[in-house]
Tab-separated table of C-alpha atoms in Angstrom:
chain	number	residue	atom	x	y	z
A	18	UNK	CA	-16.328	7.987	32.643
A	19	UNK	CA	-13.707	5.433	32.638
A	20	UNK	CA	-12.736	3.039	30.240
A	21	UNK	CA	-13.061	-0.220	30.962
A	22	UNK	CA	-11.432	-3.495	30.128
A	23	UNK	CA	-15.019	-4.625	28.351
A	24	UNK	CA	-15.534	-1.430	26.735
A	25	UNK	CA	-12.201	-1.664	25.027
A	26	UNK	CA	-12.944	-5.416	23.886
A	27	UNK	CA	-15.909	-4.626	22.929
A	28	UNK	CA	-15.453	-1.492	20.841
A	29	UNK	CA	-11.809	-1.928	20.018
A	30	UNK	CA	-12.373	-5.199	18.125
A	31	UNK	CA	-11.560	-3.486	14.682
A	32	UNK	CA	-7.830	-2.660	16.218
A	33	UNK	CA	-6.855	-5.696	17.628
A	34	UNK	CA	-7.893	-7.875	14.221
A	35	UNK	CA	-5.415	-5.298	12.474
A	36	UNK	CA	-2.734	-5.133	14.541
A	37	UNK	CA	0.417	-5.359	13.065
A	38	UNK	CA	-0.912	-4.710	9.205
A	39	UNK	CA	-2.535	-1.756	10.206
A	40	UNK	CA	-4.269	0.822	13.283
A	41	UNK	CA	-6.136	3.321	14.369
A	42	UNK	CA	-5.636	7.010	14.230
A	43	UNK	CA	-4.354	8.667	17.598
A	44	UNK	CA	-6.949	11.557	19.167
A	45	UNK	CA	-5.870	13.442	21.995
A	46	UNK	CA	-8.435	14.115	24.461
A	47	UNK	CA	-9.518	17.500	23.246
A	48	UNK	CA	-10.251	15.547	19.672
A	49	UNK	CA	-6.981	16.712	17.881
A	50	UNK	CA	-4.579	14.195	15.892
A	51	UNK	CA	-1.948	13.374	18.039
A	52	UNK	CA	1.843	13.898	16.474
A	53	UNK	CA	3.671	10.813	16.007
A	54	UNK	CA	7.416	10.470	16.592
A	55	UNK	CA	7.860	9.513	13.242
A	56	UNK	CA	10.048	11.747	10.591
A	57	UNK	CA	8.319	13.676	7.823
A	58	UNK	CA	8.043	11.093	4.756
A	59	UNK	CA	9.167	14.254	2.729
A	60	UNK	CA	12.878	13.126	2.801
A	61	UNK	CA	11.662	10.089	0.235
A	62	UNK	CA	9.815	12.084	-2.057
A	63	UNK	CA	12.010	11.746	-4.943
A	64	UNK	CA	13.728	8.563	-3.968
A	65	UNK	CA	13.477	5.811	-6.840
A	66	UNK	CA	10.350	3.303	-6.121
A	67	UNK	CA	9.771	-0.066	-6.775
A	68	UNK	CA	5.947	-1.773	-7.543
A	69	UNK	CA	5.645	-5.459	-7.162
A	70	UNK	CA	3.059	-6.943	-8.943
A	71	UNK	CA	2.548	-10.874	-7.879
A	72	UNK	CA	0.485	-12.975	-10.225
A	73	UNK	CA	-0.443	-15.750	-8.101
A	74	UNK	CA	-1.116	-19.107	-9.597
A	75	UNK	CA	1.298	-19.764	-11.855
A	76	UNK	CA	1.146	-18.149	-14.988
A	77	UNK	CA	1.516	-19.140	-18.218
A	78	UNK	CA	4.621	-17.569	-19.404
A	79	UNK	CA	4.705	-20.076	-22.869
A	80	UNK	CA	1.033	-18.255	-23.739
A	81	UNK	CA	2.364	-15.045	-22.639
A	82	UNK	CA	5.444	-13.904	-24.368
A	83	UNK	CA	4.731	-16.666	-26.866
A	84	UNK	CA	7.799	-18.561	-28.838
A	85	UNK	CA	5.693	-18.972	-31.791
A	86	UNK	CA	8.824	-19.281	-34.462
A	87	UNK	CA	10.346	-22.237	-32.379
A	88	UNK	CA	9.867	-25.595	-33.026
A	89	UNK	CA	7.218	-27.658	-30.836
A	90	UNK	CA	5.205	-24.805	-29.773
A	91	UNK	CA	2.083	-25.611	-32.104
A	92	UNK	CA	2.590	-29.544	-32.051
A	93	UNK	CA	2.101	-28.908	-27.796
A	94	UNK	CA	-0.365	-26.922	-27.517
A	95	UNK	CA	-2.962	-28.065	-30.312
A	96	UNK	CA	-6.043	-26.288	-28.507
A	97	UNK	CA	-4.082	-23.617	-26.964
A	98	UNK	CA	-1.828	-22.273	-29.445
A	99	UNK	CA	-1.728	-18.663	-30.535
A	100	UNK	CA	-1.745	-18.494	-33.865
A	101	UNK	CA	0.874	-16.737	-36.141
A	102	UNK	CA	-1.368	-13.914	-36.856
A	103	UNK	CA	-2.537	-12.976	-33.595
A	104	UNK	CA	0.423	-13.182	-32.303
A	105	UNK	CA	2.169	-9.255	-31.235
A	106	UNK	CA	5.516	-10.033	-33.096
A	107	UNK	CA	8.515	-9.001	-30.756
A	108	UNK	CA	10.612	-10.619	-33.297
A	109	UNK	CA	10.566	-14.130	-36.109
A	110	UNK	CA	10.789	-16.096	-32.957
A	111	UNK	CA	8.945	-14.797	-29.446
A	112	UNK	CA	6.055	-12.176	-29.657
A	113	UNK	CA	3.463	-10.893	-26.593
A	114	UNK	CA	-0.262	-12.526	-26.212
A	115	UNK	CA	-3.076	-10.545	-28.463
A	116	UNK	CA	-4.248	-9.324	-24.585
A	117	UNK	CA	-1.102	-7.047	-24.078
A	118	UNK	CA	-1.366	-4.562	-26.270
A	119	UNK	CA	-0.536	-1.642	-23.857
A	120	UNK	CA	2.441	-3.145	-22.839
A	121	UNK	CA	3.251	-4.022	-26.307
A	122	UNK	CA	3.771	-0.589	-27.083
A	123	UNK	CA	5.522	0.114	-24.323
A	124	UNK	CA	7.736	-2.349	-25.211
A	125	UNK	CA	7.891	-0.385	-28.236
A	126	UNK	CA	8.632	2.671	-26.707
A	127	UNK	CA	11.724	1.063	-24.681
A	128	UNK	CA	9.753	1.295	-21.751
A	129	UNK	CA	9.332	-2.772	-21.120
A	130	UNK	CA	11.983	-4.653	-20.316
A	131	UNK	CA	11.239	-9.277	-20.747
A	132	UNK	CA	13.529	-11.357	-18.875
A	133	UNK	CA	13.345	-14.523	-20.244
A	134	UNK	CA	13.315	-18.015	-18.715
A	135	UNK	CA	13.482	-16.881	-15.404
A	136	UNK	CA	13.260	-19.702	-12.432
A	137	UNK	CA	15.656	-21.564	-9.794
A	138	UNK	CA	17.591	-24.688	-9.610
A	139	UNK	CA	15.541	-27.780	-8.366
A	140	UNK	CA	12.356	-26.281	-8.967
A	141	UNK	CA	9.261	-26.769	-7.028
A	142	UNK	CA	6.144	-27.215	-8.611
A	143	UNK	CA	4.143	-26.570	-5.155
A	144	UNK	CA	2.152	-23.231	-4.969
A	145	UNK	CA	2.640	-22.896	-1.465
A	146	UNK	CA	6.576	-23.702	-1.829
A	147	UNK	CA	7.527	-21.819	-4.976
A	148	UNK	CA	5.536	-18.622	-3.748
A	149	UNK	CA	7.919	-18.730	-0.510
A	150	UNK	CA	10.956	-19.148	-2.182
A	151	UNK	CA	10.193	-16.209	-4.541
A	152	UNK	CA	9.102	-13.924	-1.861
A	153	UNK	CA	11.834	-15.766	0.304
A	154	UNK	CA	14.525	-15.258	-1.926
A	155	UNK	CA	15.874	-18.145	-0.704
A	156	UNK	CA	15.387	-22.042	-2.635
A	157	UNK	CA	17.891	-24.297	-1.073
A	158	UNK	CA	15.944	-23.514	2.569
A	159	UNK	CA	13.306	-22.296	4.658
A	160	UNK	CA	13.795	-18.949	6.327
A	161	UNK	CA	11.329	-16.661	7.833
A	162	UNK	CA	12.551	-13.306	6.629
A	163	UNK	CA	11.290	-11.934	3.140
A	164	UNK	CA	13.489	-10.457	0.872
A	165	UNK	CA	11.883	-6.982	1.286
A	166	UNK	CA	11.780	-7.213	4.893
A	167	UNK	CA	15.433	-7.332	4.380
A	168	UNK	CA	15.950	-4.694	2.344
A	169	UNK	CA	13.915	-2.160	4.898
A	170	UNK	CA	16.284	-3.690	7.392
A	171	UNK	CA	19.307	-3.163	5.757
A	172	UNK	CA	18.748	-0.108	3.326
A	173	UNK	CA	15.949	2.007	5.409
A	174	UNK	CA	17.139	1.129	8.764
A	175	UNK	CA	17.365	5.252	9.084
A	176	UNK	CA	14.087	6.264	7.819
A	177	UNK	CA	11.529	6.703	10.411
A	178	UNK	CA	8.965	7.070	7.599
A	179	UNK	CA	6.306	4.450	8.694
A	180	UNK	CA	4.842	4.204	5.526
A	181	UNK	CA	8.482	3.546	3.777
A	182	UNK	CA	6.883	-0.051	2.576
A	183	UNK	CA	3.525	-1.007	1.855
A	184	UNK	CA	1.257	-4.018	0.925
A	185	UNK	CA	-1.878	-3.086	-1.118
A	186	UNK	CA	-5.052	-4.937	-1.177
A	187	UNK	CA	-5.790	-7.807	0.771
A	188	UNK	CA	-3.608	-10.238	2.288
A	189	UNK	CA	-0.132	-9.942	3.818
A	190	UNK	CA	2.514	-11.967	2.674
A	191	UNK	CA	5.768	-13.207	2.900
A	192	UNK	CA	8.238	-11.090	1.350
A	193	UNK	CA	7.948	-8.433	4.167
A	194	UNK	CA	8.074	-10.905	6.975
A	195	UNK	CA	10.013	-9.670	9.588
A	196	UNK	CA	10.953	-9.441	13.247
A	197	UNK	CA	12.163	-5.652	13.374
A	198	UNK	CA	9.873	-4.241	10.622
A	199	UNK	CA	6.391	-3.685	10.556
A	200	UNK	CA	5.041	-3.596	6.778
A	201	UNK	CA	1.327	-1.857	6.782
A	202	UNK	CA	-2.003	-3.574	4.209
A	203	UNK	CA	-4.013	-1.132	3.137
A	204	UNK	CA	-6.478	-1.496	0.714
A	205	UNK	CA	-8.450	2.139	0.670
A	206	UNK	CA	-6.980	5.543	2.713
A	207	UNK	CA	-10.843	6.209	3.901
A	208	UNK	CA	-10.734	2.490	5.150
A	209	UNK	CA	-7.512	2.509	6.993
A	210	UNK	CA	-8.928	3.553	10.522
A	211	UNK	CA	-9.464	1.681	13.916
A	212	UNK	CA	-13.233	2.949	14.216
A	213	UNK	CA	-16.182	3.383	12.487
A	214	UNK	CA	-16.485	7.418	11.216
A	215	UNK	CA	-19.717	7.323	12.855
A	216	UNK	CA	-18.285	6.683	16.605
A	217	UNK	CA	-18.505	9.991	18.209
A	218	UNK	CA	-15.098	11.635	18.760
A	219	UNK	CA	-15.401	11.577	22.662
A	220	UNK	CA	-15.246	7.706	22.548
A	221	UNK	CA	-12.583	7.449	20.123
A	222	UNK	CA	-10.731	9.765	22.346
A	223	UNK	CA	-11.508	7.279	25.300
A	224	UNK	CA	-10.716	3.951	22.993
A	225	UNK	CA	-7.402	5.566	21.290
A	226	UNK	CA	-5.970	6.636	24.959
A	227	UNK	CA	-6.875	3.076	26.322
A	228	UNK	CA	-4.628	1.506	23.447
A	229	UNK	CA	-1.591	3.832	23.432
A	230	UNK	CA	-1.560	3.080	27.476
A	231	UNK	CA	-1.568	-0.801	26.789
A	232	UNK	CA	0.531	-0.715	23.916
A	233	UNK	CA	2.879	1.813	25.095
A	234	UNK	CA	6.631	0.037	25.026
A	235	UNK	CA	8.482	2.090	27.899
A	236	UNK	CA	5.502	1.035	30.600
A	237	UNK	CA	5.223	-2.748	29.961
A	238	UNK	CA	7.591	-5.639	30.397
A	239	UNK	CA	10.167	-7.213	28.049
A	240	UNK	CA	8.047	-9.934	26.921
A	241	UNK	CA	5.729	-7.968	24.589
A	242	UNK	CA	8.054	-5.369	24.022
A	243	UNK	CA	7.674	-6.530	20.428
A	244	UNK	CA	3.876	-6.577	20.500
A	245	UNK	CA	4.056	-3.214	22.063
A	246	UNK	CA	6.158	-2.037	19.482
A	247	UNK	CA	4.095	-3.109	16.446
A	248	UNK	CA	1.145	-1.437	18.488
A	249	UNK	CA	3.038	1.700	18.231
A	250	UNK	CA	3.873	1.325	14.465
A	251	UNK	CA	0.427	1.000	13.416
A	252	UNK	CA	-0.658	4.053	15.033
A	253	UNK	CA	2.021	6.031	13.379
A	254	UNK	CA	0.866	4.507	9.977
A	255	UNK	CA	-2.357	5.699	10.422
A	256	UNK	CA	-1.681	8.674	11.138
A	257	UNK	CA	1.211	9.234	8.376
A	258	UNK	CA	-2.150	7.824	6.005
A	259	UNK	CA	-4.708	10.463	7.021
A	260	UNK	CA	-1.696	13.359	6.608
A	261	UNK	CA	-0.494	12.728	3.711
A	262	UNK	CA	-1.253	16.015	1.156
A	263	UNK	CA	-4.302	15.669	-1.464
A	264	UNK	CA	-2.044	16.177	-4.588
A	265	UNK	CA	-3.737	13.629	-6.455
A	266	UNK	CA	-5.461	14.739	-9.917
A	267	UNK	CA	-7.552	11.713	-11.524
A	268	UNK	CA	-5.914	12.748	-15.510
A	269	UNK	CA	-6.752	9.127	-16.502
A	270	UNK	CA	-10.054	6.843	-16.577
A	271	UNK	CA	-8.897	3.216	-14.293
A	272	UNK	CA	-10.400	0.382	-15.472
A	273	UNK	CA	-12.949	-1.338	-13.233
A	274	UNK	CA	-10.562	-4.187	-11.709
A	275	UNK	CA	-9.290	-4.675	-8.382
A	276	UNK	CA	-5.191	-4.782	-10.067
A	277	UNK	CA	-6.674	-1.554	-11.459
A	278	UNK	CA	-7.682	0.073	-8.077
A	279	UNK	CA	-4.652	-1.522	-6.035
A	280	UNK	CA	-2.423	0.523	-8.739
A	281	UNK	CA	-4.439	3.870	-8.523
A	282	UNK	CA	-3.908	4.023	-4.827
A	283	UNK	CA	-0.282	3.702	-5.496
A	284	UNK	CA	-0.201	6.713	-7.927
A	285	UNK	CA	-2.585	8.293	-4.950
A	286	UNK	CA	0.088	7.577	-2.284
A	287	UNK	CA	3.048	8.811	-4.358
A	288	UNK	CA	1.292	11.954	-5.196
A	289	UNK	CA	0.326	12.907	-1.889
A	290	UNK	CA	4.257	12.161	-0.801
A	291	UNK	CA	4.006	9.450	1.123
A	292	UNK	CA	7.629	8.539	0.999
A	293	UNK	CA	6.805	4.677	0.028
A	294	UNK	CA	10.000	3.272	-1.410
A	295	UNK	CA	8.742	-0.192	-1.768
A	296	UNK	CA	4.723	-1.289	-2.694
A	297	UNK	CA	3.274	-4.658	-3.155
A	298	UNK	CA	-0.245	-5.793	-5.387
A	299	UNK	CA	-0.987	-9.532	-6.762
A	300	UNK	CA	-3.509	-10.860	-9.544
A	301	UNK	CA	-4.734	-13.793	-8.863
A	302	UNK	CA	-6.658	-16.976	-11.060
A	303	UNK	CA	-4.079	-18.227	-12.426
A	304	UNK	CA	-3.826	-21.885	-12.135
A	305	UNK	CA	-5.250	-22.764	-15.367
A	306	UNK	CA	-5.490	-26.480	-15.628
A	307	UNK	CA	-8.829	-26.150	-17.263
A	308	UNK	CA	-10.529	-24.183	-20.054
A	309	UNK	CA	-7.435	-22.115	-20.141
A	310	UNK	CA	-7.711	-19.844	-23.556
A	311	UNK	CA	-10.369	-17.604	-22.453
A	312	UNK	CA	-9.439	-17.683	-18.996
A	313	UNK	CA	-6.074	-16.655	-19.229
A	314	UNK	CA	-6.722	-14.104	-22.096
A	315	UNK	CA	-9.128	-12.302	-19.740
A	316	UNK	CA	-6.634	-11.914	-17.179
A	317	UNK	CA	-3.858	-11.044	-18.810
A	318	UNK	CA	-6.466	-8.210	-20.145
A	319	UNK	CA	-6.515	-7.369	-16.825
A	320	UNK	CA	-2.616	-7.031	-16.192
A	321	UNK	CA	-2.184	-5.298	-19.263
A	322	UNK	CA	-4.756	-2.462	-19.257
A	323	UNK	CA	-4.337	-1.940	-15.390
A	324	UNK	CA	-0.564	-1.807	-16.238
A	325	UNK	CA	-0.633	0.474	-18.974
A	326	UNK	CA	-3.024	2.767	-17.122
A	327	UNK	CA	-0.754	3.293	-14.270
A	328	UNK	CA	2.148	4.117	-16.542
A	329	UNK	CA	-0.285	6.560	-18.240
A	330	UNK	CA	-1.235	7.965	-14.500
A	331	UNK	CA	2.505	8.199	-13.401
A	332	UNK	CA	3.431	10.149	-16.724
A	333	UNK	CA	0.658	12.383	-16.157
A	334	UNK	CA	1.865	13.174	-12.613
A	335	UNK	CA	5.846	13.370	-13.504
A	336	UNK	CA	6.140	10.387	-11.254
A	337	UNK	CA	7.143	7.876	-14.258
A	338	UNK	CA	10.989	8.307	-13.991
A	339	UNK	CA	10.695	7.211	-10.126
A	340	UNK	CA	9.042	4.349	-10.726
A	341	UNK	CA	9.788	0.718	-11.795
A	342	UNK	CA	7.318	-1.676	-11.725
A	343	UNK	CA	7.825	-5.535	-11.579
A	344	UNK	CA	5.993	-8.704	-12.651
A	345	UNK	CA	6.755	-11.857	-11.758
A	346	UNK	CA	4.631	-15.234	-10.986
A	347	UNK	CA	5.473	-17.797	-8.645
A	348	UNK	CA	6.315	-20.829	-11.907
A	349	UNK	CA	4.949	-21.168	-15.514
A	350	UNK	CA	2.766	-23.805	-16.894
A	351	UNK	CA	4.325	-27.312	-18.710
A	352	UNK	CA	5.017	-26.977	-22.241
A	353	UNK	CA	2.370	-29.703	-23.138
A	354	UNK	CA	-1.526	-28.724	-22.753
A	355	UNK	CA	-3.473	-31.310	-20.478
A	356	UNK	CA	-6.266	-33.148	-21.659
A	357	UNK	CA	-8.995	-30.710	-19.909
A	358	UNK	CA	-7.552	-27.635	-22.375
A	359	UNK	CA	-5.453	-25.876	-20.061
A	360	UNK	CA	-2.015	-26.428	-18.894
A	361	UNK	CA	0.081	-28.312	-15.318
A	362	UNK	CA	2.354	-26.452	-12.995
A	363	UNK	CA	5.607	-25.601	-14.441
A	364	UNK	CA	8.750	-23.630	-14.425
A	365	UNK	CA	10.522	-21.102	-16.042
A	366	UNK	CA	8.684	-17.940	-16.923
A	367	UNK	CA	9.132	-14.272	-18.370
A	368	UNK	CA	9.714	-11.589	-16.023
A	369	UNK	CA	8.381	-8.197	-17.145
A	370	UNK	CA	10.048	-4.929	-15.856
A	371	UNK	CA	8.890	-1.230	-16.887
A	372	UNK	CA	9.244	2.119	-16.186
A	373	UNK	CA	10.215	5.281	-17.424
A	374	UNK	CA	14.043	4.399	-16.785
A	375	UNK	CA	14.130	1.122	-17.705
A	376	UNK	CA	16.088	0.035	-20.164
A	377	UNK	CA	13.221	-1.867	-22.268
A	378	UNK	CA	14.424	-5.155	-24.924
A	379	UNK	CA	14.621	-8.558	-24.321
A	380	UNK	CA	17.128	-10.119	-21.814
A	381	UNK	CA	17.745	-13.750	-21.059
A	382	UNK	CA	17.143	-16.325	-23.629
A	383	UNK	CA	13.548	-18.329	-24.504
A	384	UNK	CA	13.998	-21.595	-23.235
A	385	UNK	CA	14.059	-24.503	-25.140
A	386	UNK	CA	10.598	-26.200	-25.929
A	387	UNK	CA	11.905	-29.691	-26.878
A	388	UNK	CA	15.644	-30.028	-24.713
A	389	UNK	CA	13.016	-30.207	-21.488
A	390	UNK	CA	13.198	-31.478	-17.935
A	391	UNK	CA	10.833	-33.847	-17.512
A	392	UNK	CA	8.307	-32.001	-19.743
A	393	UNK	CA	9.159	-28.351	-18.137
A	394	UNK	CA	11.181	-25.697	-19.733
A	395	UNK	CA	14.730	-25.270	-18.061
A	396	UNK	CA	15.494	-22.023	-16.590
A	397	UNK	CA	17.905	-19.567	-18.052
A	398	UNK	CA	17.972	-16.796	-15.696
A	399	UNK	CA	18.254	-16.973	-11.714
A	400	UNK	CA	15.635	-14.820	-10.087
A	401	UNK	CA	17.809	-13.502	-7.625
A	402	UNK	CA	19.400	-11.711	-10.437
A	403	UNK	CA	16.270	-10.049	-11.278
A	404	UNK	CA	16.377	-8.878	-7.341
A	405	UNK	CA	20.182	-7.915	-7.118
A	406	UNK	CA	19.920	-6.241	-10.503
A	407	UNK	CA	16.547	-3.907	-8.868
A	408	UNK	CA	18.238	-3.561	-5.189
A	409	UNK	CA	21.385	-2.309	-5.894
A	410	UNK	CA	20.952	-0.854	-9.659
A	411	UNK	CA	17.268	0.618	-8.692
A	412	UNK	CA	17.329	0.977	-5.231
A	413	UNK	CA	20.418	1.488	-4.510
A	414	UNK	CA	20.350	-0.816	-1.324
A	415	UNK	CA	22.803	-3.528	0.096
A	416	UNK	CA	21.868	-6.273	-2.656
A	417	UNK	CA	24.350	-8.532	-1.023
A	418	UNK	CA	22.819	-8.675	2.363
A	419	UNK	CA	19.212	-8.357	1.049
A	420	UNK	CA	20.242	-12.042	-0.919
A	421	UNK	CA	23.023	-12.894	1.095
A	422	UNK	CA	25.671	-12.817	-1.241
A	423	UNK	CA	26.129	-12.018	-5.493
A	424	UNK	CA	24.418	-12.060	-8.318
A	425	UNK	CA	24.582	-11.674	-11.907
A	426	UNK	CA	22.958	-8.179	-12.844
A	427	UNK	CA	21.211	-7.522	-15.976
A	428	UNK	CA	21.311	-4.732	-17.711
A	429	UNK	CA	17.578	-3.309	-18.007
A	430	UNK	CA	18.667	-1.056	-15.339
């Protein structure tokens, strides 16, 4: 029976609302997966990879690695303060919120490198703004292309892998934005599909054939060449998914959080070889400009035992020397709490860096809490040398394209 244009609207709905951050699998008409053109992801295997962990919000880098030896800290924050005692000493002057005690022994262990006082001239104390120039890499002006979109572009142009990037969890964002690329979200392998697993094969078969002739690039016009082309990508995604080898042994107990899962799946991916150079998570919740202790405690719980997991899951499947993971929020918090016991949108924050080659200490210096701008901390390090130092140190990519032009590098790599 022949597929018509209602039938495919109808039944195809689940396709067209991912197209572009994700597909269906590819069925021939006899049922069998369909090959892709795309290279085997096994020439990435042991390439160096990069986790990006975005806590959205704002956090509260002053309550996070917290300068408890310098002066103004306690007269600031009367309600917030961390006292001396509960306080996970680094040294007399800066030590790590009573929540992060997995990553305070990695830390420990030389496995945690802190950048401190990292921001950007003429900060912006917008969400919306300050996310985009992070994932922008780019504060003097709005662009459209991410900074990881660039390095695919530029580094990965000759991998066909189309899994060589990938956004876990929910939402697309910035960072991989991109004309030429297509970056995949996926938030569970069972889940990445175009149909339901209980739509009999024969009408998959019908549905998948129907797309791959619309979407095919070599049989429409120029003007959705593009459209056609991220068609094709998403297919090949899928299907790179659903191959990928089950070499994935659960060693280690997750906690029950969604950073948790999101960081589990990237363990899962890397053990089954996908080839993924570059992944992407965020925690969220935290803009704390009320009731802020408990709050923020409980998330940076959160960060630190999903963190200290996944370290504990890539050193139980020899993956811990390819991996580097990186967290970074979009500002801090103002030095002084607000009257509704939490804190304002800030600036400068710590970066946090780990991973079984990382070079773990401090780098940067803690900002001053009383020589302030306008009430917010004044940044010490340049993000972009965070970037340069990961792209061309880590990933050995084209830093200078990827942030069009030099930056200092640090030395935790």
């Amino acid at each position: 029976m022949k597929l018509t244009r209602r039938d495919f609207l109808l039944k195809g709905t689940a396709l067209l609302a991912t197209l572009g951050l994700g597909g269906p699998m590819i069925f021939a008409e006899n049922g069998s997966l369909l090959k892709s053109a795309a290279a085997s992801p096994e020439q990435d295997v042991d390439s160096p990879v990069l986790v990006v962990i975005q806590l959205s919000g704002g956090n509260d880098g002053i309550n996070t690695l917290i300068p408890y030896g310098m002066g103004g800290y306690f007269d600031a924050r009367p309600t917030l303060k961390i006292t001396q005692n509960e306080v996970l000493a680094i040294n007399n002057e800066v030590g790590l919120h009573p929540s992060l005690a997995m990553l305070n022994e990695l830390y420990k262990n030389g496995k945690l490198a802190i950048i401190q006082g990292v921001g950007y001239p003429k900060p912006d104390h917008s969400h919306f703004r300050s996310m985009e120039i992070w994932q922008t890499a780019e504060p003097e002006q709005f662009i459209r292309s991410g900074w990881l979109a660039r390095y695919v572009e530029s580094s990965l142009s000759q991998t066909a892998n189309p899994l060589k990037a990938l956004q876990i969890g929910n939402n697309a964002n910035k960072s991989f934005a991109s004309e030429k690329v297509n970056v995949p979200v996926i938030q569970t392998v069972e889940t990445y599909n175009m149909f339901d697993p209980k739509t009999p094969k024969t009408e998959q078969n019908r549905l998948a054939k129907a797309f791959m002739d619309m979407y095919d690039p070599n049989r429409q016009g120029t003007q959705i060449k593009v459209t056609c082309e991220r068609g094709s990508d998403a297919y090949q995604s899928v299907e790179a998914i659903h191959n990928l080898t089950s070499g994935y042994q659960n060693k280690v107990e997750y906690p029950k959080s969604n950073i948790a899962r999101d960081l589990q799946l990237v363990s899962k991916l890397l053990s089954g070889q996908s080839g993924t150079r570059v992944f992407y998570v965020e925690l969220g919740g935290f803009d704390d400009h009320a009731q802020e202790k408990e709050q923020h405690a409980k998330l940076l719980k959160q960060l630190d035992e999903a963190v200290g997991t996944f370290y504990k899951d890539l050193e139980a499947q020899g993956l811990q020397d390819r991996v580097v993971t990186m967290a970074f929020s979009e500002f801090g918090r103002r030095v002084k709490e607000n009257g509704n016991g939490g804190t304002d949108h800030g600036t400068a924050a710590p970066v946090l860096v780990l991973g079984g080659k990382v070079k773990g200490g401090m780098y940067g210096v803690m900002p001053s809490l009383t020589n302030l701008d306008n009430g917010d901390l004044k940044y010490e390090v340049d993000f972009r040398s965070v970037y340069y130092t990961l792209v061309e140190n880590w990933l050995k990519g084209d830093a200078r394209t990827v942030l069009s032009g030099s930056f200092e590098k640090l030395a935790f790599i």
